[in-house]
mmCIF file of C-alpha atoms and ligand atoms in Angstrom:
data_model
loop_
_atom_site.group_PDB
_atom_site.id
_atom_site.type_symbol
_atom_site.label_atom_id
_atom_site.label_comp_id
_atom_site.label_asym_id
_atom_site.label_seq_id
_atom_site.Cartn_x
_atom_site.Cartn_y
_atom_site.Cartn_z
ATOM 1 C CA UNK I 812 45.255 1.244 -67.190
ATOM 2 C CA UNK I 813 46.939 3.735 -69.433
ATOM 3 C CA UNK I 814 50.280 2.744 -70.944
ATOM 4 C CA UNK I 815 51.065 6.243 -72.067
ATOM 5 C CA UNK I 816 50.640 7.868 -68.679
ATOM 6 C CA UNK I 817 53.235 8.898 -66.122
ATOM 7 C CA UNK I 818 53.297 10.512 -62.710
ATOM 8 C CA UNK I 819 56.274 12.835 -62.209
ATOM 9 C CA UNK I 820 57.691 13.635 -58.779
ATOM 10 C CA UNK I 821 57.834 17.391 -59.214
ATOM 11 C CA UNK I 822 59.372 19.658 -56.584
ATOM 12 C CA UNK I 823 59.953 22.752 -58.693
ATOM 13 C CA UNK I 824 63.717 22.231 -58.719
ATOM 14 C CA UNK I 825 65.916 22.098 -61.795
ATOM 15 C CA UNK I 826 66.115 18.309 -61.984
ATOM 16 C CA UNK I 827 62.428 17.601 -61.554
ATOM 17 C CA UNK I 828 61.554 20.322 -64.079
ATOM 18 C CA UNK I 829 63.767 18.685 -66.693
ATOM 19 C CA UNK I 830 62.156 15.339 -65.811
ATOM 20 C CA UNK I 831 58.713 16.838 -66.304
ATOM 21 C CA UNK I 832 59.686 18.148 -69.753
ATOM 22 C CA UNK I 833 61.196 14.734 -70.541
ATOM 23 C CA UNK I 834 57.923 13.039 -69.572
ATOM 24 C CA UNK I 835 55.791 15.538 -71.522
ATOM 25 C CA UNK I 836 57.901 14.711 -74.551
ATOM 26 C CA UNK I 837 57.078 10.984 -74.418
ATOM 27 C CA UNK I 838 53.860 10.255 -72.502
ATOM 28 C CA UNK I 839 50.373 11.186 -73.647
ATOM 29 C CA UNK I 840 49.171 11.990 -70.123
ATOM 30 C CA UNK I 841 51.431 13.389 -67.440
ATOM 31 C CA UNK I 842 50.420 14.238 -63.895
ATOM 32 C CA UNK I 843 52.628 15.739 -61.197
ATOM 33 C CA UNK I 844 52.955 15.176 -57.483
ATOM 34 C CA UNK I 845 54.665 17.356 -54.897
ATOM 35 C CA UNK I 846 55.323 16.740 -51.223
ATOM 36 C CA UNK I 847 55.068 19.223 -48.435
ATOM 37 C CA UNK I 848 56.861 17.996 -45.349
ATOM 38 C CA UNK I 849 57.615 21.234 -43.573
ATOM 39 C CA UNK I 850 60.711 22.181 -45.536
ATOM 40 C CA UNK I 851 62.538 25.020 -43.904
ATOM 41 C CA UNK I 852 61.809 27.134 -46.943
ATOM 42 C CA UNK I 853 59.148 26.534 -49.534
ATOM 43 C CA UNK I 854 60.758 28.423 -52.429
ATOM 44 C CA UNK I 855 60.769 25.297 -54.567
ATOM 45 C CA UNK I 856 57.145 24.519 -53.944
ATOM 46 C CA UNK I 857 56.109 28.088 -54.697
ATOM 47 C CA UNK I 858 57.652 27.792 -58.162
ATOM 48 C CA UNK I 859 55.723 24.660 -59.128
ATOM 49 C CA UNK I 860 52.606 26.379 -60.453
ATOM 50 C CA UNK I 861 54.602 28.907 -62.461
ATOM 51 C CA UNK I 862 56.715 26.166 -64.020
ATOM 52 C CA UNK I 863 53.704 24.044 -64.931
ATOM 53 C CA UNK I 864 51.940 27.021 -66.519
ATOM 54 C CA UNK I 865 55.043 27.987 -68.504
ATOM 55 C CA UNK I 866 55.635 24.426 -69.719
ATOM 56 C CA UNK I 867 52.087 24.417 -71.088
ATOM 57 C CA UNK I 868 52.901 27.520 -73.115
ATOM 58 C CA UNK I 869 56.078 26.026 -74.484
ATOM 59 C CA UNK I 870 54.491 23.420 -76.755
ATOM 60 C CA UNK I 871 50.840 22.780 -77.673
ATOM 61 C CA UNK I 872 51.342 19.009 -77.177
ATOM 62 C CA UNK I 873 52.725 19.615 -73.708
ATOM 63 C CA UNK I 874 49.652 21.675 -72.914
ATOM 64 C CA UNK I 875 47.398 18.792 -73.993
ATOM 65 C CA UNK I 876 49.394 16.197 -72.100
ATOM 66 C CA UNK I 877 49.897 17.941 -68.773
ATOM 67 C CA UNK I 878 47.174 16.863 -66.371
ATOM 68 C CA UNK I 879 46.374 17.217 -62.701
ATOM 69 C CA UNK I 880 48.844 18.375 -60.088
ATOM 70 C CA UNK I 881 48.679 16.647 -56.711
ATOM 71 C CA UNK I 882 50.090 17.954 -53.465
ATOM 72 C CA UNK I 883 50.600 15.512 -50.617
ATOM 73 C CA UNK I 884 51.202 16.672 -47.081
ATOM 74 C CA UNK I 885 53.809 14.624 -45.211
ATOM 75 C CA UNK I 886 54.485 16.619 -42.047
ATOM 76 C CA UNK I 887 55.620 13.522 -40.150
ATOM 77 C CA UNK I 888 58.609 13.246 -42.459
ATOM 78 C CA UNK I 889 59.723 16.676 -41.366
ATOM 79 C CA UNK I 890 59.073 15.890 -37.734
ATOM 80 C CA UNK I 891 61.056 12.648 -37.875
ATOM 81 C CA UNK I 892 64.027 14.206 -39.616
ATOM 82 C CA UNK I 893 66.556 16.117 -37.650
ATOM 83 C CA UNK I 894 68.092 17.927 -40.595
ATOM 84 C CA UNK I 895 68.953 21.375 -41.821
ATOM 85 C CA UNK I 896 65.971 21.354 -44.172
ATOM 86 C CA UNK I 897 63.559 21.259 -41.321
ATOM 87 C CA UNK I 898 65.218 23.352 -38.657
ATOM 88 C CA UNK I 899 67.526 26.332 -38.615
ATOM 89 C CA UNK I 900 70.866 24.618 -38.672
ATOM 90 C CA UNK I 901 73.974 25.057 -40.751
ATOM 91 C CA UNK I 902 74.122 22.914 -43.866
ATOM 92 C CA UNK I 903 77.306 20.953 -43.503
ATOM 93 C CA UNK I 904 78.750 17.504 -44.078
ATOM 94 C CA UNK I 905 77.976 15.017 -41.329
ATOM 95 C CA UNK I 906 80.415 12.405 -40.055
ATOM 96 C CA UNK I 907 78.800 9.898 -42.403
ATOM 97 C CA UNK I 908 79.844 12.109 -45.340
ATOM 98 C CA UNK I 909 76.259 13.144 -46.022
ATOM 99 C CA UNK I 910 75.008 16.721 -46.206
ATOM 100 C CA UNK I 911 73.029 17.510 -43.060
ATOM 101 C CA UNK I 912 70.034 18.134 -45.352
ATOM 102 C CA UNK I 913 69.748 14.365 -45.747
ATOM 103 C CA UNK I 914 66.346 13.050 -44.762
ATOM 104 C CA UNK I 915 66.812 9.313 -44.292
ATOM 105 C CA UNK I 916 64.856 7.328 -46.850
ATOM 106 C CA UNK I 917 63.036 10.381 -48.142
ATOM 107 C CA UNK I 918 62.870 9.203 -51.744
ATOM 108 C CA UNK I 919 61.615 5.780 -50.683
ATOM 109 C CA UNK I 920 58.666 7.415 -48.949
ATOM 110 C CA UNK I 921 58.028 9.727 -51.879
ATOM 111 C CA UNK I 922 57.865 6.843 -54.337
ATOM 112 C CA UNK I 923 55.619 4.717 -52.129
ATOM 113 C CA UNK I 924 53.171 7.612 -51.758
ATOM 114 C CA UNK I 925 53.470 8.382 -55.466
ATOM 115 C CA UNK I 926 52.758 4.736 -56.302
ATOM 116 C CA UNK I 927 49.635 4.685 -54.124
ATOM 117 C CA UNK I 928 48.407 7.822 -55.865
ATOM 118 C CA UNK I 929 49.356 6.564 -59.340
ATOM 119 C CA UNK I 930 47.583 3.276 -58.678
ATOM 120 C CA UNK I 931 44.355 5.120 -57.942
ATOM 121 C CA UNK I 932 44.851 7.325 -61.006
ATOM 122 C CA UNK I 933 45.372 4.352 -63.339
ATOM 123 C CA UNK I 934 49.067 4.997 -63.906
ATOM 124 C CA UNK I 935 51.999 2.632 -63.457
ATOM 125 C CA UNK I 936 54.986 4.742 -64.499
ATOM 126 C CA UNK I 937 56.688 6.975 -61.934
ATOM 127 C CA UNK I 938 59.344 9.500 -62.946
ATOM 128 C CA UNK I 939 61.927 11.034 -60.615
ATOM 129 C CA UNK I 940 65.005 13.239 -61.021
ATOM 130 C CA UNK I 941 67.372 11.181 -58.879
ATOM 131 C CA UNK I 942 70.932 10.996 -60.052
ATOM 132 C CA UNK I 943 73.983 8.932 -59.109
ATOM 133 C CA UNK I 944 76.431 11.013 -61.109
ATOM 134 C CA UNK I 945 76.337 14.147 -58.976
ATOM 135 C CA UNK I 946 76.060 11.741 -56.081
ATOM 136 C CA UNK I 947 75.861 13.751 -52.879
ATOM 137 C CA UNK I 948 75.975 10.573 -50.849
ATOM 138 C CA UNK I 949 72.232 10.093 -50.793
ATOM 139 C CA UNK I 950 71.796 6.315 -50.778
ATOM 140 C CA UNK I 951 68.117 6.636 -51.716
ATOM 141 C CA UNK I 952 69.141 8.213 -55.057
ATOM 142 C CA UNK I 953 70.983 5.076 -56.165
ATOM 143 C CA UNK I 954 69.723 3.236 -59.187
ATOM 144 C CA UNK I 955 69.853 -0.078 -57.284
ATOM 145 C CA UNK I 956 67.746 1.403 -54.497
ATOM 146 C CA UNK I 957 65.078 2.724 -56.839
ATOM 147 C CA UNK I 958 64.876 -0.293 -59.125
ATOM 148 C CA UNK I 959 64.636 -2.586 -56.111
ATOM 149 C CA UNK I 960 61.922 -0.320 -54.755
ATOM 150 C CA UNK I 961 60.025 -0.523 -58.058
ATOM 151 C CA UNK I 962 60.105 -4.286 -57.673
ATOM 152 C CA UNK I 963 58.879 -4.098 -54.068
ATOM 153 C CA UNK I 964 56.077 -1.719 -55.025
ATOM 154 C CA UNK I 965 55.070 -3.973 -57.914
ATOM 155 C CA UNK I 966 54.964 -7.016 -55.630
ATOM 156 C CA UNK I 967 53.207 -5.098 -52.886
ATOM 157 C CA UNK I 968 50.471 -3.793 -55.158
ATOM 158 C CA UNK I 969 50.310 -6.739 -57.560
ATOM 159 C CA UNK I 970 50.790 -4.261 -60.402
ATOM 160 C CA UNK I 971 53.716 -3.649 -62.746
ATOM 161 C CA UNK I 972 55.223 -0.370 -61.633
ATOM 162 C CA UNK I 973 58.129 1.214 -63.473
ATOM 163 C CA UNK I 974 60.399 3.881 -61.989
ATOM 164 C CA UNK I 975 62.023 6.030 -64.682
ATOM 165 C CA UNK I 976 65.006 8.208 -63.720
ATOM 166 C CA UNK I 977 66.144 10.022 -66.878
ATOM 167 C CA UNK I 978 68.923 11.880 -65.041
ATOM 168 C CA UNK I 979 70.407 8.858 -63.245
ATOM 169 C CA UNK I 980 73.591 8.614 -65.304
ATOM 170 C CA UNK I 981 74.098 12.182 -66.476
ATOM 171 C CA UNK I 982 75.782 15.101 -64.718
ATOM 172 C CA UNK I 983 74.461 18.624 -64.210
ATOM 173 C CA UNK I 984 76.047 19.894 -67.436
ATOM 174 C CA UNK I 985 74.263 17.129 -69.355
ATOM 175 C CA UNK I 986 71.025 18.020 -67.535
ATOM 176 C CA UNK I 987 71.253 21.543 -68.995
ATOM 177 C CA UNK I 988 71.989 19.995 -72.398
ATOM 178 C CA UNK I 989 68.951 17.719 -72.055
ATOM 179 C CA UNK I 990 66.745 20.718 -71.262
ATOM 180 C CA UNK I 991 68.094 22.434 -74.352
ATOM 181 C CA UNK I 992 67.384 19.372 -76.483
ATOM 182 C CA UNK I 993 63.834 19.010 -75.151
ATOM 183 C CA UNK I 994 62.722 22.619 -75.227
ATOM 184 C CA UNK I 995 65.512 24.800 -76.615
ATOM 185 C CA UNK I 996 66.327 28.260 -75.297
ATOM 186 C CA UNK I 997 62.840 28.759 -73.973
ATOM 187 C CA UNK I 998 63.054 25.762 -71.665
ATOM 188 C CA UNK I 999 66.586 26.661 -70.560
ATOM 189 C CA UNK I 1000 65.442 30.220 -69.814
ATOM 190 C CA UNK I 1001 62.420 28.924 -67.935
ATOM 191 C CA UNK I 1002 64.610 26.685 -65.770
ATOM 192 C CA UNK I 1003 67.020 29.548 -65.081
ATOM 193 C CA UNK I 1004 64.222 31.946 -64.160
ATOM 194 C CA UNK I 1005 61.724 29.769 -62.349
ATOM 195 C CA UNK I 1006 63.228 26.517 -61.124
ATOM 196 C CA UNK I 1007 64.626 26.600 -57.637
ATOM 197 C CA UNK I 1008 67.516 24.569 -56.244
ATOM 198 C CA UNK I 1009 69.194 26.579 -53.453
ATOM 199 C CA UNK I 1010 69.162 24.834 -50.071
ATOM 200 C CA UNK I 1011 68.812 28.175 -48.313
ATOM 201 C CA UNK I 1012 65.757 29.266 -50.294
ATOM 202 C CA UNK I 1013 67.428 32.440 -51.567
ATOM 203 C CA UNK I 1014 65.559 34.015 -54.492
ATOM 204 C CA UNK I 1015 66.849 37.554 -54.126
ATOM 205 C CA UNK I 1016 70.152 36.933 -55.916
ATOM 206 C CA UNK I 1017 70.116 36.287 -59.680
ATOM 207 C CA UNK I 1018 73.087 34.614 -61.321
ATOM 208 C CA UNK I 1019 73.595 33.563 -64.928
ATOM 209 C CA UNK I 1020 72.385 30.069 -63.937
ATOM 210 C CA UNK I 1021 69.427 31.211 -61.869
ATOM 211 C CA UNK I 1022 68.568 32.321 -58.363
ATOM 212 C CA UNK I 1023 70.250 31.201 -55.165
ATOM 213 C CA UNK I 1024 72.714 31.999 -52.412
ATOM 214 C CA UNK I 1025 75.563 30.981 -54.739
ATOM 215 C CA UNK I 1026 77.565 28.971 -52.216
ATOM 216 C CA UNK I 1027 75.470 26.146 -50.748
ATOM 217 C CA UNK I 1028 76.162 22.650 -52.179
ATOM 218 C CA UNK I 1029 73.042 22.800 -54.395
ATOM 219 C CA UNK I 1030 73.942 26.207 -55.870
ATOM 220 C CA UNK I 1031 77.498 25.001 -56.342
ATOM 221 C CA UNK I 1032 76.428 21.963 -58.385
ATOM 222 C CA UNK I 1033 73.999 23.995 -60.454
ATOM 223 C CA UNK I 1034 76.593 26.695 -61.220
ATOM 224 C CA UNK I 1035 79.351 24.227 -62.104
ATOM 225 C CA UNK I 1036 77.021 22.306 -64.406
ATOM 226 C CA UNK I 1037 75.986 25.519 -66.128
ATOM 227 C CA UNK I 1038 79.597 26.626 -66.621
ATOM 228 C CA UNK I 1039 80.685 23.268 -68.038
ATOM 229 C CA UNK I 1040 77.675 23.116 -70.356
ATOM 230 C CA UNK I 1041 78.320 26.650 -71.622
ATOM 231 C CA UNK I 1042 81.974 25.835 -72.180
ATOM 232 C CA UNK I 1043 81.144 22.615 -74.019
ATOM 233 C CA UNK I 1044 78.659 24.325 -76.296
ATOM 234 C CA UNK I 1045 81.094 27.153 -76.934
ATOM 235 C CA UNK I 1046 78.704 29.767 -75.609
ATOM 236 C CA UNK I 1047 80.939 31.072 -72.843
HETATM 237 ZN ZN1 LIG W 576 72.191 28.160 -52.386
#
């Protein structure tokens, strides 16, 4: 067992990229896992390799620490989920107040798969970019949910698993600030250029804060966070 090792749930989005940098800053061995479950667009997944390669170039220690990338195929998750991510439907708010992109229990499944993989790889720390502050109504992003899950996984594997969520209590502006603190302008630029967040998979439109359609809920959050961060740092 390696104490200084962590497995990061890495989709290629802004949040998971910041989490990966956060992990590279504090663990001596960091591996990444991504999930392919038939997302309507795979723009995020396509950015993963580029982001990993660029993070290696950012700091020599990060290059040494960044290990294997794992890709797990979970097509059943896509098949079971009747959501806008997996079929051509409008992204809208459902009656339950959730975006129609919601895949019930998605993060629970991700962490259970990640834990099984981590167990085999000799790692007990899992890192994810879930956040309650920009809470979109996803109950599987709640801190209570994830810490209870960590307990269930630990009991179920008879191993002491830890789930770290460095973004849990910070908003999108603070996520940009964290990126700046971890990797300066180069990391911020990398996230703008290569990380993908847009629900619609648009990479043809470049804004100050990155690529995206500019009006879906994910683009909206990312843009607002950028604007607040710029205002707070006096750069706008
Ligand atoms: Zn968008």
